mmCIF file of C-alpha atoms in Angstrom:
data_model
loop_
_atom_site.group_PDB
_atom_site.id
_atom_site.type_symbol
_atom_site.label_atom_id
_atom_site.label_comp_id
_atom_site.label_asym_id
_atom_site.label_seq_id
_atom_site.Cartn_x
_atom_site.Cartn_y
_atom_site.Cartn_z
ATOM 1 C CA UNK Q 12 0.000 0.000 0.000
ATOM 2 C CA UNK Q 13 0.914 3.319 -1.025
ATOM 3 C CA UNK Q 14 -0.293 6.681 -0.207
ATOM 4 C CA UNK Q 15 0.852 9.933 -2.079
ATOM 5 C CA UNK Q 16 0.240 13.668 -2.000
ATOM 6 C CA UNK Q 17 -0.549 15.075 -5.282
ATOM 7 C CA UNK Q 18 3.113 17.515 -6.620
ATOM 8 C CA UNK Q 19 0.632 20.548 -6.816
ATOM 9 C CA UNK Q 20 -2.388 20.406 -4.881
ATOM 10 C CA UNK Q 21 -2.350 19.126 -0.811
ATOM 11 C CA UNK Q 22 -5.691 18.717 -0.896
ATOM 12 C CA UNK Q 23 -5.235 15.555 -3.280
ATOM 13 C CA UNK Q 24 -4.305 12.317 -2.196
ATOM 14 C CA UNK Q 25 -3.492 8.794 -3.710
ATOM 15 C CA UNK Q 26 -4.193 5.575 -1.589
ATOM 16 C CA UNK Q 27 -2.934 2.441 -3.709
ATOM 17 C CA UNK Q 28 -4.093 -0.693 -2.166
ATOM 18 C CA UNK Q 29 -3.123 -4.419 -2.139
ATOM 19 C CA UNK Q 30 -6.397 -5.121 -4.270
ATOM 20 C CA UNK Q 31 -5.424 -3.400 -7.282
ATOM 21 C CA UNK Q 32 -6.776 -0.150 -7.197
ATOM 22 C CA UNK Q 33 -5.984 3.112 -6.844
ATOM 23 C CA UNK Q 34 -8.376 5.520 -5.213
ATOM 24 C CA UNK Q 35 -7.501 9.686 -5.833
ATOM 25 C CA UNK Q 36 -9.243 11.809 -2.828
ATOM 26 C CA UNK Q 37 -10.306 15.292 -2.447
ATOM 27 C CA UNK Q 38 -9.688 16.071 0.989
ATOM 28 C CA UNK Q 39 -12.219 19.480 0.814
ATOM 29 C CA UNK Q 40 -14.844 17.479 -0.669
ATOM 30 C CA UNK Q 41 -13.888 14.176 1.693
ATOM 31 C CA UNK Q 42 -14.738 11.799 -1.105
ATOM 32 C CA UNK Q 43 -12.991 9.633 -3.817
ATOM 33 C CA UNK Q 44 -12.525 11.203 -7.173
ATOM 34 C CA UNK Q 45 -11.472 8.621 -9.128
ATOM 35 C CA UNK Q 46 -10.092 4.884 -9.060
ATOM 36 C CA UNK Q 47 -7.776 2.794 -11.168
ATOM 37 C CA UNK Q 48 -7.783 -0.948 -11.278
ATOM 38 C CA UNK Q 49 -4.840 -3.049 -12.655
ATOM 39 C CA UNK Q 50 -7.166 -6.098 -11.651
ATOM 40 C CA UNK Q 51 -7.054 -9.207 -9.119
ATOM 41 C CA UNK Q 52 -3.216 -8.586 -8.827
ATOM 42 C CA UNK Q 53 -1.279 -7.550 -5.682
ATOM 43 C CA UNK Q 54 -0.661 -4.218 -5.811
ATOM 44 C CA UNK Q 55 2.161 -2.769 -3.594
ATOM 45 C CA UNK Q 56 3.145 0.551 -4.653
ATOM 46 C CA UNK Q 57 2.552 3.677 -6.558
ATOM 47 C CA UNK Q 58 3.910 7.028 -7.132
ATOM 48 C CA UNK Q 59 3.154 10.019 -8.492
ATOM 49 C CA UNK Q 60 5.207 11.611 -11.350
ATOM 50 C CA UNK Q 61 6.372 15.021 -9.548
ATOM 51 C CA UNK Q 62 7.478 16.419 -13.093
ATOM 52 C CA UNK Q 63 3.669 15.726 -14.873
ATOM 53 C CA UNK Q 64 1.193 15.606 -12.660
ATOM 54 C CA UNK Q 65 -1.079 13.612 -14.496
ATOM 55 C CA UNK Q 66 1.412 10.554 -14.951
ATOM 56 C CA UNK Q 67 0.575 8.003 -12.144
ATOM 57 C CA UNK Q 68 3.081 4.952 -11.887
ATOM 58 C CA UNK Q 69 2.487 1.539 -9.951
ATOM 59 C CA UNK Q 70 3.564 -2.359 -9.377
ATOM 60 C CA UNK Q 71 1.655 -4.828 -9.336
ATOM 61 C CA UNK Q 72 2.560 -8.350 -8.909
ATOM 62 C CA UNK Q 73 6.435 -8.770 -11.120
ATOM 63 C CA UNK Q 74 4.780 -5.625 -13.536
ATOM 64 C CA UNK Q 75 4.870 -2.188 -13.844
ATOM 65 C CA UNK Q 76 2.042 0.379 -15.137
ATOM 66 C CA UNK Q 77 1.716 4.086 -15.891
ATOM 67 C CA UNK Q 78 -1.414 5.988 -16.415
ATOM 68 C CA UNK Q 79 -2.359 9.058 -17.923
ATOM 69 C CA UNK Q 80 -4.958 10.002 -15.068
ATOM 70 C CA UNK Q 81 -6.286 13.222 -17.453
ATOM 71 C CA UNK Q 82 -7.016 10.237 -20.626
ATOM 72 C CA UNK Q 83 -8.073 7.548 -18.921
ATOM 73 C CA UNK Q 84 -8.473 4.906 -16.625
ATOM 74 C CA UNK Q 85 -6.364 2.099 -18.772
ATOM 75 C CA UNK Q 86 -2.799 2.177 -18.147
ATOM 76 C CA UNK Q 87 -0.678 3.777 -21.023
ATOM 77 C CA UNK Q 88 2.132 1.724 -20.518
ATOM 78 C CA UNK Q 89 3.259 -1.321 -19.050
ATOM 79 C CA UNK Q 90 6.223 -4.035 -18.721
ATOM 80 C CA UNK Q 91 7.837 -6.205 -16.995
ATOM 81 C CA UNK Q 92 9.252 -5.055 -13.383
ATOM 82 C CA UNK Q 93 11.028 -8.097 -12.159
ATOM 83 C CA UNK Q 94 11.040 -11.945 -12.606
ATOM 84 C CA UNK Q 95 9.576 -11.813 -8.965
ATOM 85 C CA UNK Q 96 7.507 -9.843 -7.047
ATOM 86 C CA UNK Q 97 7.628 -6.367 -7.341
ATOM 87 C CA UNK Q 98 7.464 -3.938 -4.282
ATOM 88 C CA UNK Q 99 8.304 -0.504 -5.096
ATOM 89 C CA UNK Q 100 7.850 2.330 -7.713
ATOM 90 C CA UNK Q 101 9.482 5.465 -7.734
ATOM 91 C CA UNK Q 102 9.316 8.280 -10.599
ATOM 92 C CA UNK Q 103 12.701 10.058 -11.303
ATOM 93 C CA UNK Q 104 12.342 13.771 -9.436
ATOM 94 C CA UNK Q 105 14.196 15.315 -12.339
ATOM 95 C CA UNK Q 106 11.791 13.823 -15.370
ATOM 96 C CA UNK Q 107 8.904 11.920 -16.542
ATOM 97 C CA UNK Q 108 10.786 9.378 -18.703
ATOM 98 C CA UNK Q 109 12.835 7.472 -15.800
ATOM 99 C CA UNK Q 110 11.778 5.488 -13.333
ATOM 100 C CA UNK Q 111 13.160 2.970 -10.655
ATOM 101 C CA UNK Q 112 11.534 -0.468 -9.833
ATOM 102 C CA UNK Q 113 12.391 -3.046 -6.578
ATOM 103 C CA UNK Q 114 11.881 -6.332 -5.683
ATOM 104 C CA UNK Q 115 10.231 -7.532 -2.783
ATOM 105 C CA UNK Q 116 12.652 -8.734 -1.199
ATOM 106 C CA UNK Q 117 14.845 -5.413 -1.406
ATOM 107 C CA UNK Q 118 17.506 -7.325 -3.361
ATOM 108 C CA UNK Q 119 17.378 -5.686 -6.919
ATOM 109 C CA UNK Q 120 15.950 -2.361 -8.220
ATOM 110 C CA UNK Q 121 15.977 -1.414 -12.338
ATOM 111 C CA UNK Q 122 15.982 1.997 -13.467
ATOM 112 C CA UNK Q 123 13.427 1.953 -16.586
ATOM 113 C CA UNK Q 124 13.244 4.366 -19.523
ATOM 114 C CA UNK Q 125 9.908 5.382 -20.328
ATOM 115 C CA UNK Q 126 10.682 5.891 -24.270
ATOM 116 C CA UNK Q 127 13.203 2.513 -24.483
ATOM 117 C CA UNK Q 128 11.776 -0.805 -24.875
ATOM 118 C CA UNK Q 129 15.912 -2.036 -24.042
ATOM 119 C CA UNK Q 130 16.039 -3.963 -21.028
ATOM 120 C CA UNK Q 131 16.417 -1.425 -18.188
ATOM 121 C CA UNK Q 132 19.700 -1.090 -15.947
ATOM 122 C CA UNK Q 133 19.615 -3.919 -13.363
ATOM 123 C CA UNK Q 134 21.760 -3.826 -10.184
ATOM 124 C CA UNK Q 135 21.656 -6.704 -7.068
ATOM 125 C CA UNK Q 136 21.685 -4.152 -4.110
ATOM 126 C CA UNK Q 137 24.029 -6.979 -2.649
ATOM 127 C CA UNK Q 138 26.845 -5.887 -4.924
ATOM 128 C CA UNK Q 139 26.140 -1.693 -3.817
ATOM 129 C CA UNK Q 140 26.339 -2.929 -0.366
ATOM 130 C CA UNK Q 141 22.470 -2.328 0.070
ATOM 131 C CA UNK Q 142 20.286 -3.911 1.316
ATOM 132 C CA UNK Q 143 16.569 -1.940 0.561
ATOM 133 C CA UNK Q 144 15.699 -0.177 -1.778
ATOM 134 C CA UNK Q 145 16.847 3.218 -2.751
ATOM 135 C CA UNK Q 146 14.587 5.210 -4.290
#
């Protein structure tokens, strides 16, 4: 589960859950704007893009998904995260094009590019030294 303040507006919030969806809140209004669904898949995080506001990212089981939350409620893009279970998305804070992924167990994290289909950079956090994730 994931929740995220909108880059712009405090009075928007994100709430991924572990069922699949994401739910966008109005905090004046107290009420759900919209919801997502990337179906009966475990979802475990999200993040908003800080650079375009209307790019939403997410992980869900070993895949990734973006969505254009201005276009619609189908994701715009998506690809494989990891050959296991995914557990963390994070946007780049400097652009809309990178993006990092992590596996659940905190022992690998790929930096994706949005306009590549190459595989992404791939690092074992056991080699860095790590041991969770970074971004």
């Amino acid at each position: 589960m994931s929740v995220c303040w909108h880059p712009s507006d405090l009075m928007k919030l994100m709430v991924s859950e572990k069922t699949g969806q994401i739910r966008f809140y109005d905090l004046i209004a107290e009420q759900p704007i919209v919801s997502l669904d990337v179906g009966h898949v475990t979802m475990m995080s999200a993040d908003w893009c800080p650079m375009n506001n209307t790019l939403v990212g997410a992980v869900a089981g070993e895949r990734w998904h973006i969505w254009d939350v201005s276009a619609s409620s189908q994701p715009i893009q998506s690809g494989l995260a990891h050959q296991t279970m995914a557990s963390q998305f994070r946007w780049c804070r400097q652009g809309e094009l990178l993006f990092s992924t992590t596996t659940s167990l905190g022992k690998e994290f790929k930096v994706h590019h949005r306009g590549h289909q190459n595989v992404p950079v791939s690092v074992p956090l056991v080699q860095c030294g790590l041991s969770t994730g970074i971004l």
